[in-house]
PDB file of N, CA and C in Angstrom:
ATOM      1  N   MET A  25       0.857  -1.164   0.000  1.00 54.00           N
ATOM      2  CA  MET A  25       0.000   0.000   0.000  1.00 54.00           C
ATOM      3  C   MET A  25       0.904   1.229   0.000  1.00 54.00           C
ATOM      4  N   GLY A  26       0.748   2.069  -0.983  1.00 62.00           N
ATOM      5  CA  GLY A  26       1.584   3.253  -1.098  1.00 62.00           C
ATOM      6  C   GLY A  26       1.119   4.363  -0.180  1.00 62.00           C
ATOM      7  N   GLU A  27       1.966   5.390  -0.108  1.00 68.00           N
ATOM      8  CA  GLU A  27       1.640   6.511   0.765  1.00 68.00           C
ATOM      9  C   GLU A  27       0.412   7.266   0.253  1.00 68.00           C
ATOM     10  N   GLY A  28       0.252   7.353  -1.058  1.00 67.00           N
ATOM     11  CA  GLY A  28      -0.902   8.027  -1.640  1.00 67.00           C
ATOM     12  C   GLY A  28      -2.201   7.301  -1.328  1.00 67.00           C
ATOM     13  N   GLU A  29      -2.169   5.969  -1.400  1.00 73.00           N
ATOM     14  CA  GLU A  29      -3.364   5.183  -1.096  1.00 73.00           C
ATOM     15  C   GLU A  29      -3.741   5.303   0.378  1.00 73.00           C
ATOM     16  N   GLU A  30      -2.735   5.360   1.247  1.00 75.00           N
ATOM     17  CA  GLU A  30      -2.987   5.497   2.678  1.00 75.00           C
ATOM     18  C   GLU A  30      -3.618   6.852   2.979  1.00 75.00           C
ATOM     19  N   MET A  31      -3.150   7.895   2.295  1.00 74.00           N
ATOM     20  CA  MET A  31      -3.703   9.236   2.489  1.00 74.00           C
ATOM     21  C   MET A  31      -5.147   9.295   2.024  1.00 74.00           C
ATOM     22  N   VAL A  32      -5.452   8.652   0.907  1.00 73.00           N
ATOM     23  CA  VAL A  32      -6.829   8.614   0.409  1.00 73.00           C
ATOM     24  C   VAL A  32      -7.722   7.863   1.388  1.00 73.00           C
ATOM     25  N   SER A  33      -7.210   6.773   1.966  1.00 79.00           N
ATOM     26  CA  SER A  33      -7.970   6.004   2.944  1.00 79.00           C
ATOM     27  C   SER A  33      -8.269   6.829   4.186  1.00 79.00           C
ATOM     28  N   GLN A  34      -7.279   7.593   4.655  1.00 79.00           N
ATOM     29  CA  GLN A  34      -7.501   8.437   5.831  1.00 79.00           C
ATOM     30  C   GLN A  34      -8.501   9.540   5.536  1.00 79.00           C
ATOM     31  N   LEU A  35      -8.414  10.125   4.345  1.00 81.00           N
ATOM     32  CA  LEU A  35      -9.366  11.175   3.975  1.00 81.00           C
ATOM     33  C   LEU A  35     -10.776  10.616   3.852  1.00 81.00           C
ATOM     34  N   ASP A  36     -10.894   9.380   3.384  1.00 83.00           N
ATOM     35  CA  ASP A  36     -12.207   8.746   3.282  1.00 83.00           C
ATOM     36  C   ASP A  36     -12.822   8.538   4.659  1.00 83.00           C
ATOM     37  N   ILE A  37     -12.020   8.093   5.620  1.00 85.00           N
ATOM     38  CA  ILE A  37     -12.514   7.880   6.984  1.00 85.00           C
ATOM     39  C   ILE A  37     -12.901   9.206   7.623  1.00 85.00           C
ATOM     40  N   VAL A  38     -12.082  10.234   7.395  1.00 87.00           N
ATOM     41  CA  VAL A  38     -12.384  11.546   7.955  1.00 87.00           C
ATOM     42  C   VAL A  38     -13.685  12.094   7.369  1.00 87.00           C
ATOM     43  N   SER A  39     -13.887  11.918   6.075  1.00 89.00           N
ATOM     44  CA  SER A  39     -15.124  12.417   5.463  1.00 89.00           C
ATOM     45  C   SER A  39     -16.343  11.638   5.959  1.00 89.00           C
ATOM     46  N   LYS A  40     -16.173  10.348   6.218  1.00 89.00           N
ATOM     47  CA  LYS A  40     -17.289   9.567   6.771  1.00 89.00           C
ATOM     48  C   LYS A  40     -17.639  10.045   8.171  1.00 89.00           C
ATOM     49  N   TRP A  41     -16.610  10.318   8.995  1.00 90.00           N
ATOM     50  CA  TRP A  41     -16.866  10.821  10.344  1.00 90.00           C
ATOM     51  C   TRP A  41     -17.553  12.187  10.295  1.00 90.00           C
ATOM     52  N   ASP A  42     -17.089  13.052   9.393  1.00 93.00           N
ATOM     53  CA  ASP A  42     -17.726  14.368   9.254  1.00 93.00           C
ATOM     54  C   ASP A  42     -19.194  14.229   8.875  1.00 93.00           C
ATOM     55  N   GLU A  43     -19.468  13.335   7.947  1.00 91.00           N
ATOM     56  CA  GLU A  43     -20.849  13.112   7.519  1.00 91.00           C
ATOM     57  C   GLU A  43     -21.709  12.577   8.660  1.00 91.00           C
ATOM     58  N   CYS A  44     -21.168  11.661   9.440  1.00 93.00           N
ATOM     59  CA  CYS A  44     -21.929  11.084  10.551  1.00 93.00           C
ATOM     60  C   CYS A  44     -22.177  12.090  11.663  1.00 93.00           C
ATOM     61  N   ILE A  45     -21.185  12.901  11.985  1.00 94.00           N
ATOM     62  CA  ILE A  45     -21.380  13.915  13.023  1.00 94.00           C
ATOM     63  C   ILE A  45     -22.421  14.933  12.585  1.00 94.00           C
ATOM     64  N   ASP A  46     -22.332  15.373  11.333  1.00 95.00           N
ATOM     65  CA  ASP A  46     -23.305  16.317  10.808  1.00 95.00           C
ATOM     66  C   ASP A  46     -24.711  15.719  10.821  1.00 95.00           C
ATOM     67  N   LEU A  47     -24.830  14.481  10.386  1.00 94.00           N
ATOM     68  CA  LEU A  47     -26.128  13.799  10.362  1.00 94.00           C
ATOM     69  C   LEU A  47     -26.696  13.642  11.762  1.00 94.00           C
ATOM     70  N   THR A  48     -25.847  13.268  12.714  1.00 94.00           N
ATOM     71  CA  THR A  48     -26.304  13.066  14.088  1.00 94.00           C
ATOM     72  C   THR A  48     -26.782  14.375  14.711  1.00 94.00           C
ATOM     73  N   LEU A  49     -26.026  15.436  14.531  1.00 96.00           N
ATOM     74  CA  LEU A  49     -26.439  16.718  15.098  1.00 96.00           C
ATOM     75  C   LEU A  49     -27.741  17.224  14.488  1.00 96.00           C
ATOM     76  N   ARG A  50     -27.859  17.127  13.162  1.00 96.00           N
ATOM     77  CA  ARG A  50     -29.091  17.581  12.519  1.00 96.00           C
ATOM     78  C   ARG A  50     -30.298  16.759  12.962  1.00 96.00           C
ATOM     79  N   ARG A  51     -30.154  15.436  12.989  1.00 95.00           N
ATOM     80  CA  ARG A  51     -31.288  14.602  13.392  1.00 95.00           C
ATOM     81  C   ARG A  51     -31.662  14.827  14.846  1.00 95.00           C
ATOM     82  N   PHE A  52     -30.661  14.996  15.717  1.00 96.00           N
ATOM     83  CA  PHE A  52     -30.920  15.247  17.133  1.00 96.00           C
ATOM     84  C   PHE A  52     -31.707  16.546  17.305  1.00 96.00           C
ATOM     85  N   VAL A  53     -31.263  17.601  16.653  1.00 96.00           N
ATOM     86  CA  VAL A  53     -31.919  18.904  16.801  1.00 96.00           C
ATOM     87  C   VAL A  53     -33.316  18.901  16.192  1.00 96.00           C
ATOM     88  N   TYR A  54     -33.438  18.403  14.972  1.00 96.00           N
ATOM     89  CA  TYR A  54     -34.749  18.412  14.318  1.00 96.00           C
ATOM     90  C   TYR A  54     -35.754  17.524  15.054  1.00 96.00           C
ATOM     91  N   SER A  55     -35.323  16.374  15.521  1.00 95.00           N
ATOM     92  CA  SER A  55     -36.235  15.489  16.250  1.00 95.00           C
ATOM     93  C   SER A  55     -36.608  16.070  17.609  1.00 95.00           C
ATOM     94  N   SER A  56     -35.656  16.754  18.249  1.00 95.00           N
ATOM     95  CA  SER A  56     -35.980  17.417  19.517  1.00 95.00           C
ATOM     96  C   SER A  56     -37.005  18.519  19.302  1.00 95.00           C
ATOM     97  N   PHE A  57     -36.839  19.297  18.231  1.00 96.00           N
ATOM     98  CA  PHE A  57     -37.827  20.335  17.923  1.00 96.00           C
ATOM     99  C   PHE A  57     -39.195  19.724  17.616  1.00 96.00           C
ATOM    100  N   ALA A  58     -39.214  18.619  16.903  1.00 95.00           N
ATOM    101  CA  ALA A  58     -40.479  17.956  16.608  1.00 95.00           C
ATOM    102  C   ALA A  58     -41.122  17.442  17.896  1.00 95.00           C
ATOM    103  N   GLY A  59     -40.322  16.901  18.794  1.00 94.00           N
ATOM    104  CA  GLY A  59     -40.848  16.448  20.083  1.00 94.00           C
ATOM    105  C   GLY A  59     -41.356  17.605  20.920  1.00 94.00           C
ATOM    106  N   ALA A  60     -40.654  18.736  20.878  1.00 94.00           N
ATOM    107  CA  ALA A  60     -41.107  19.917  21.622  1.00 94.00           C
ATOM    108  C   ALA A  60     -42.419  20.433  21.057  1.00 94.00           C
ATOM    109  N   PHE A  61     -42.527  20.471  19.750  1.00 95.00           N
ATOM    110  CA  PHE A  61     -43.778  20.927  19.126  1.00 95.00           C
ATOM    111  C   PHE A  61     -44.927  19.995  19.468  1.00 95.00           C
ATOM    112  N   ALA A  62     -44.687  18.696  19.384  1.00 94.00           N
ATOM    113  CA  ALA A  62     -45.730  17.723  19.734  1.00 94.00           C
ATOM    114  C   ALA A  62     -46.093  17.835  21.204  1.00 94.00           C
ATOM    115  N   GLY A  63     -45.101  18.065  22.059  1.00 94.00           N
ATOM    116  CA  GLY A  63     -45.377  18.231  23.483  1.00 94.00           C
ATOM    117  C   GLY A  63     -46.221  19.454  23.765  1.00 94.00           C
ATOM    118  N   LEU A  64     -45.935  20.558  23.085  1.00 93.00           N
ATOM    119  CA  LEU A  64     -46.749  21.763  23.257  1.00 93.00           C
ATOM    120  C   LEU A  64     -48.161  21.570  22.721  1.00 93.00           C
ATOM    121  N   LEU A  65     -48.269  20.801  21.671  1.00 93.00           N
ATOM    122  CA  LEU A  65     -49.569  20.598  21.033  1.00 93.00           C
ATOM    123  C   LEU A  65     -50.457  19.621  21.806  1.00 93.00           C
ATOM    124  N   PHE A  66     -49.876  18.569  22.349  1.00 93.00           N
ATOM    125  CA  PHE A  66     -50.686  17.486  22.921  1.00 93.00           C
ATOM    126  C   PHE A  66     -50.702  17.415  24.451  1.00 93.00           C
ATOM    127  N   PHE A  67     -49.690  17.937  25.130  1.00 91.00           N
ATOM    128  CA  PHE A  67     -49.583  17.728  26.569  1.00 91.00           C
ATOM    129  C   PHE A  67     -49.640  19.041  27.338  1.00 91.00           C
ATOM    130  N   ARG A  68     -50.141  18.963  28.571  1.00 92.00           N
ATOM    131  CA  ARG A  68     -50.210  20.143  29.437  1.00 92.00           C
ATOM    132  C   ARG A  68     -49.118  20.140  30.487  1.00 92.00           C
ATOM    133  N   SER A  69     -48.780  19.009  30.975  1.00 93.00           N
ATOM    134  CA  SER A  69     -47.793  18.905  32.053  1.00 93.00           C
ATOM    135  C   SER A  69     -46.370  19.129  31.518  1.00 93.00           C
ATOM    136  N   PRO A  70     -45.562  19.896  32.241  1.00 92.00           N
ATOM    137  CA  PRO A  70     -44.175  20.095  31.797  1.00 92.00           C
ATOM    138  C   PRO A  70     -43.374  18.793  31.742  1.00 92.00           C
ATOM    139  N   VAL A  71     -43.703  17.863  32.612  1.00 94.00           N
ATOM    140  CA  VAL A  71     -42.965  16.596  32.625  1.00 94.00           C
ATOM    141  C   VAL A  71     -43.217  15.816  31.337  1.00 94.00           C
ATOM    142  N   THR A  72     -44.454  15.743  30.920  1.00 93.00           N
ATOM    143  CA  THR A  72     -44.754  15.008  29.680  1.00 93.00           C
ATOM    144  C   THR A  72     -44.224  15.752  28.462  1.00 93.00           C
ATOM    145  N   ARG A  73     -44.170  17.074  28.538  1.00 93.00           N
ATOM    146  CA  ARG A  73     -43.586  17.834  27.424  1.00 93.00           C
ATOM    147  C   ARG A  73     -42.093  17.529  27.301  1.00 93.00           C
ATOM    148  N   TRP A  74     -41.394  17.499  28.432  1.00 94.00           N
ATOM    149  CA  TRP A  74     -39.974  17.160  28.395  1.00 94.00           C
ATOM    150  C   TRP A  74     -39.765  15.712  27.958  1.00 94.00           C
ATOM    151  N   ALA A  75     -40.694  14.861  28.350  1.00 95.00           N
ATOM    152  CA  ALA A  75     -40.582  13.459  27.930  1.00 95.00           C
ATOM    153  C   ALA A  75     -40.718  13.337  26.412  1.00 95.00           C
ATOM    154  N   SER A  76     -41.607  14.132  25.818  1.00 95.00           N
ATOM    155  CA  SER A  76     -41.744  14.076  24.364  1.00 95.00           C
ATOM    156  C   SER A  76     -40.509  14.642  23.668  1.00 95.00           C
ATOM    157  N   VAL A  77     -39.864  15.638  24.261  1.00 95.00           N
ATOM    158  CA  VAL A  77     -38.605  16.151  23.713  1.00 95.00           C
ATOM    159  C   VAL A  77     -37.528  15.073  23.795  1.00 95.00           C
ATOM    160  N   ALA A  78     -37.449  14.397  24.931  1.00 96.00           N
ATOM    161  CA  ALA A  78     -36.454  13.330  25.100  1.00 96.00           C
ATOM    162  C   ALA A  78     -36.711  12.175  24.139  1.00 96.00           C
ATOM    163  N   PHE A  79     -37.974  11.846  23.941  1.00 96.00           N
ATOM    164  CA  PHE A  79     -38.309  10.780  22.990  1.00 96.00           C
ATOM    165  C   PHE A  79     -37.890  11.171  21.574  1.00 96.00           C
ATOM    166  N   GLY A  80     -38.178  12.413  21.199  1.00 95.00           N
ATOM    167  CA  GLY A  80     -37.777  12.886  19.876  1.00 95.00           C
ATOM    168  C   GLY A  80     -36.273  12.858  19.699  1.00 95.00           C
ATOM    169  N   ALA A  81     -35.536  13.279  20.732  1.00 95.00           N
ATOM    170  CA  ALA A  81     -34.076  13.254  20.659  1.00 95.00           C
ATOM    171  C   ALA A  81     -33.562  11.821  20.522  1.00 95.00           C
ATOM    172  N   GLY A  82     -34.176  10.906  21.243  1.00 95.00           N
ATOM    173  CA  GLY A  82     -33.772   9.501  21.143  1.00 95.00           C
ATOM    174  C   GLY A  82     -34.029   8.916  19.774  1.00 95.00           C
ATOM    175  N   VAL A  83     -35.158   9.276  19.190  1.00 95.00           N
ATOM    176  CA  VAL A  83     -35.464   8.815  17.838  1.00 95.00           C
ATOM    177  C   VAL A  83     -34.445   9.370  16.854  1.00 95.00           C
ATOM    178  N   GLY A  84     -34.092  10.639  17.003  1.00 95.00           N
ATOM    179  CA  GLY A  84     -33.105  11.245  16.115  1.00 95.00           C
ATOM    180  C   GLY A  84     -31.744  10.591  16.222  1.00 95.00           C
ATOM    181  N   ILE A  85     -31.304  10.331  17.438  1.00 95.00           N
ATOM    182  CA  ILE A  85     -30.005   9.691  17.623  1.00 95.00           C
ATOM    183  C   ILE A  85     -30.030   8.254  17.105  1.00 95.00           C
ATOM    184  N   GLY A  86     -31.139   7.566  17.321  1.00 93.00           N
ATOM    185  CA  GLY A  86     -31.244   6.188  16.846  1.00 93.00           C
ATOM    186  C   GLY A  86     -31.210   6.077  15.334  1.00 93.00           C
ATOM    187  N   THR A  87     -31.928   6.962  14.649  1.00 93.00           N
ATOM    188  CA  THR A  87     -31.910   6.913  13.184  1.00 93.00           C
ATOM    189  C   THR A  87     -30.545   7.333  12.644  1.00 93.00           C
ATOM    190  N   ALA A  88     -29.901   8.289  13.309  1.00 93.00           N
ATOM    191  CA  ALA A  88     -28.561   8.694  12.881  1.00 93.00           C
ATOM    192  C   ALA A  88     -27.566   7.556  13.081  1.00 93.00           C
ATOM    193  N   TYR A  89     -27.697   6.820  14.173  1.00 91.00           N
ATOM    194  CA  TYR A  89     -26.808   5.686  14.420  1.00 91.00           C
ATOM    195  C   TYR A  89     -26.979   4.619  13.333  1.00 91.00           C
ATOM    196  N   THR A  90     -28.209   4.356  12.965  1.00 90.00           N
ATOM    197  CA  THR A  90     -28.463   3.362  11.923  1.00 90.00           C
ATOM    198  C   THR A  90     -27.858   3.794  10.594  1.00 90.00           C
ATOM    199  N   ASP A  91     -28.067   5.053  10.225  1.00 90.00           N
ATOM    200  CA  ASP A  91     -27.514   5.529   8.963  1.00 90.00           C
ATOM    201  C   ASP A  91     -25.987   5.588   8.991  1.00 90.00           C
ATOM    202  N   CYS A  92     -25.414   5.939  10.133  1.00 90.00           N
ATOM    203  CA  CYS A  92     -23.949   5.961  10.230  1.00 90.00           C
ATOM    204  C   CYS A  92     -23.370   4.550  10.142  1.00 90.00           C
ATOM    205  N   SER A  93     -24.066   3.576  10.650  1.00 88.00           N
ATOM    206  CA  SER A  93     -23.562   2.206  10.523  1.00 88.00           C
ATOM    207  C   SER A  93     -23.578   1.770   9.056  1.00 88.00           C
ATOM    208  N   HIS A  94     -24.536   2.269   8.278  1.00 87.00           N
ATOM    209  CA  HIS A  94     -24.545   1.977   6.840  1.00 87.00           C
ATOM    210  C   HIS A  94     -23.433   2.746   6.127  1.00 87.00           C
ATOM    211  N   ILE A  95     -23.149   3.963   6.564  1.00 87.00           N
ATOM    212  CA  ILE A  95     -22.076   4.752   5.946  1.00 87.00           C
ATOM    213  C   ILE A  95     -20.732   4.066   6.152  1.00 87.00           C
ATOM    214  N   PHE A  96     -20.515   3.485   7.319  1.00 84.00           N
ATOM    215  CA  PHE A  96     -19.260   2.798   7.608  1.00 84.00           C
ATOM    216  C   PHE A  96     -19.299   1.340   7.162  1.00 84.00           C
ATOM    217  N   ASP A  97     -20.153   1.026   6.223  1.00 77.00           N
ATOM    218  CA  ASP A  97     -20.262  -0.308   5.619  1.00 77.00           C
ATOM    219  C   ASP A  97     -20.648  -1.389   6.604  1.00 77.00           C
ATOM    220  N   GLY A  98     -21.346  -1.021   7.624  1.00 68.00           N
ATOM    221  CA  GLY A  98     -21.867  -2.002   8.558  1.00 68.00           C
ATOM    222  C   GLY A  98     -23.349  -2.178   8.295  1.00 68.00           C
ATOM    223  N   SER A  99     -23.959  -3.016   9.037  1.00 61.00           N
ATOM    224  CA  SER A  99     -25.400  -3.175   8.918  1.00 61.00           C
ATOM    225  C   SER A  99     -25.952  -3.506  10.294  1.00 61.00           C
ATOM    226  N   PRO A 100     -27.205  -3.145  10.531  1.00 56.00           N
ATOM    227  CA  PRO A 100     -27.792  -3.498  11.816  1.00 56.00           C
ATOM    228  C   PRO A 100     -27.966  -5.007  11.931  1.00 56.00           C
ATOM    229  N   THR A 101     -28.209  -5.443  13.134  1.00 60.00           N
ATOM    230  CA  THR A 101     -28.382  -6.864  13.377  1.00 60.00           C
ATOM    231  C   THR A 101     -29.568  -7.392  12.583  1.00 60.00           C
ATOM    232  N   LYS A 102     -29.353  -8.501  11.908  1.00 66.00           N
ATOM    233  CA  LYS A 102     -30.427  -9.127  11.145  1.00 66.00           C
ATOM    234  C   LYS A 102     -30.813 -10.413  11.863  1.00 66.00           C
ATOM    235  N   TRP A 103     -32.043 -10.469  12.267  1.00 69.00           N
ATOM    236  CA  TRP A 103     -32.530 -11.645  12.964  1.00 69.00           C
ATOM    237  C   TRP A 103     -32.869 -12.723  11.947  1.00 69.00           C
ATOM    238  N   PRO A 104     -32.590 -13.994  12.269  1.00 72.00           N
ATOM    239  CA  PRO A 104     -32.913 -15.062  11.319  1.00 72.00           C
ATOM    240  C   PRO A 104     -34.425 -15.227  11.179  1.00 72.00           C
ATOM    241  N   ILE A 105     -34.830 -15.577   9.979  1.00 72.00           N
ATOM    242  CA  ILE A 105     -36.248 -15.798   9.721  1.00 72.00           C
ATOM    243  C   ILE A 105     -36.614 -17.172  10.271  1.00 72.00           C
ATOM    244  N   PRO A 106     -37.654 -17.243  11.108  1.00 71.00           N
ATOM    245  CA  PRO A 106     -38.035 -18.557  11.650  1.00 71.00           C
ATOM    246  C   PRO A 106     -38.574 -19.453  10.536  1.00 71.00           C
ATOM    247  N   PRO A 107     -38.326 -20.751  10.642  1.00 67.00           N
ATOM    248  CA  PRO A 107     -38.816 -21.659   9.596  1.00 67.00           C
ATOM    249  C   PRO A 107     -40.338 -21.757   9.629  1.00 67.00           C
ATOM    250  N   LYS A 108     -40.896 -22.036   8.467  1.00 72.00           N
ATOM    251  CA  LYS A 108     -42.338 -22.215   8.381  1.00 72.00           C
ATOM    252  C   LYS A 108     -42.719 -23.534   9.046  1.00 72.00           C
ATOM    253  N   SER A 109     -43.944 -23.629   9.482  1.00 69.00           N
ATOM    254  CA  SER A 109     -44.367 -24.845  10.171  1.00 69.00           C
ATOM    255  C   SER A 109     -44.355 -26.047   9.226  1.00 69.00           C
ATOM    256  N   SER A 110     -44.491 -25.827   7.906  1.00 70.00           N
ATOM    257  CA  SER A 110     -44.461 -26.950   6.969  1.00 70.00           C
ATOM    258  C   SER A 110     -43.035 -27.459   6.755  1.00 70.00           C
ATOM    259  N   ASP A 111     -42.017 -26.648   7.075  1.00 67.00           N
ATOM    260  CA  ASP A 111     -40.623 -27.066   6.911  1.00 67.00           C
ATOM    261  C   ASP A 111     -40.101 -27.870   8.098  1.00 67.00           C
ATOM    262  N   ILE A 112     -40.797 -27.825   9.219  1.00 68.00           N
ATOM    263  CA  ILE A 112     -40.345 -28.508  10.419  1.00 68.00           C
ATOM    264  C   ILE A 112     -40.832 -29.961  10.370  1.00 68.00           C
ATOM    265  N   PRO A 113     -39.923 -30.928  10.511  1.00 71.00           N
ATOM    266  CA  PRO A 113     -40.373 -32.322  10.506  1.00 71.00           C
ATOM    267  C   PRO A 113     -41.182 -32.647  11.764  1.00 71.00           C
ATOM    268  N   PRO A 114     -42.139 -33.567  11.637  1.00 71.00           N
ATOM    269  CA  PRO A 114     -42.946 -33.911  12.811  1.00 71.00           C
ATOM    270  C   PRO A 114     -42.084 -34.606  13.856  1.00 71.00           C
ATOM    271  N   PRO A 115     -42.397 -34.414  15.126  1.00 75.00           N
ATOM    272  CA  PRO A 115     -41.597 -35.073  16.179  1.00 75.00           C
ATOM    273  C   PRO A 115     -41.779 -36.588  16.137  1.00 75.00           C
ATOM    274  N   THR A 116     -40.704 -37.259  16.441  1.00 78.00           N
ATOM    275  CA  THR A 116     -40.762 -38.724  16.476  1.00 78.00           C
ATOM    276  C   THR A 116     -40.631 -39.177  17.915  1.00 78.00           C
ATOM    277  N   THR A 117     -41.259 -40.297  18.220  1.00 76.00           N
ATOM    278  CA  THR A 117     -41.157 -40.866  19.564  1.00 76.00           C
ATOM    279  C   THR A 117     -40.161 -42.013  19.531  1.00 76.00           C
ATOM    280  N   GLN A 118     -39.820 -42.551  20.678  1.00 73.00           N
ATOM    281  CA  GLN A 118     -38.843 -43.632  20.772  1.00 73.00           C
ATOM    282  C   GLN A 118     -39.342 -44.897  20.086  1.00 73.00           C
ATOM    283  N   GLY A 119     -40.587 -45.134  20.097  1.00 63.00           N
ATOM    284  CA  GLY A 119     -41.140 -46.366  19.544  1.00 63.00           C
ATOM    285  C   GLY A 119     -41.161 -46.372  18.015  1.00 63.00           C
ATOM    286  N   GLU A 120     -41.190 -45.242  17.390  1.00 58.00           N
ATOM    287  CA  GLU A 120     -41.256 -45.165  15.942  1.00 58.00           C
ATOM    288  C   GLU A 120     -39.926 -45.370  15.272  1.00 58.00           C
ATOM    289  N   GLN A 121     -38.821 -45.195  15.972  1.00 56.00           N
ATOM    290  CA  GLN A 121     -37.505 -45.328  15.338  1.00 56.00           C
ATOM    291  C   GLN A 121     -37.143 -46.738  15.257  1.00 56.00           C
TER     292      GLN A 121
END
């Protein structure tokens, strides 16, 4: 690996980090504002209004985390698909074998 290729690799990582930080900050702020607006619109108690702001902030950070994992060539956890009931063989007893 040459020095030029290493420099390009470092610049690529730096640009990915810049993109993720920018995405996280924007999503956090916009989702918090959306939660604050929803809290003002739907709730009377200050506690529930703050809870809606916190929920919005959490949603923003969560979506930013998911998108950043895709930017860094990762993927979220994929759960295995359970087999269909027709694919499962019927249970056998000791006497049938």
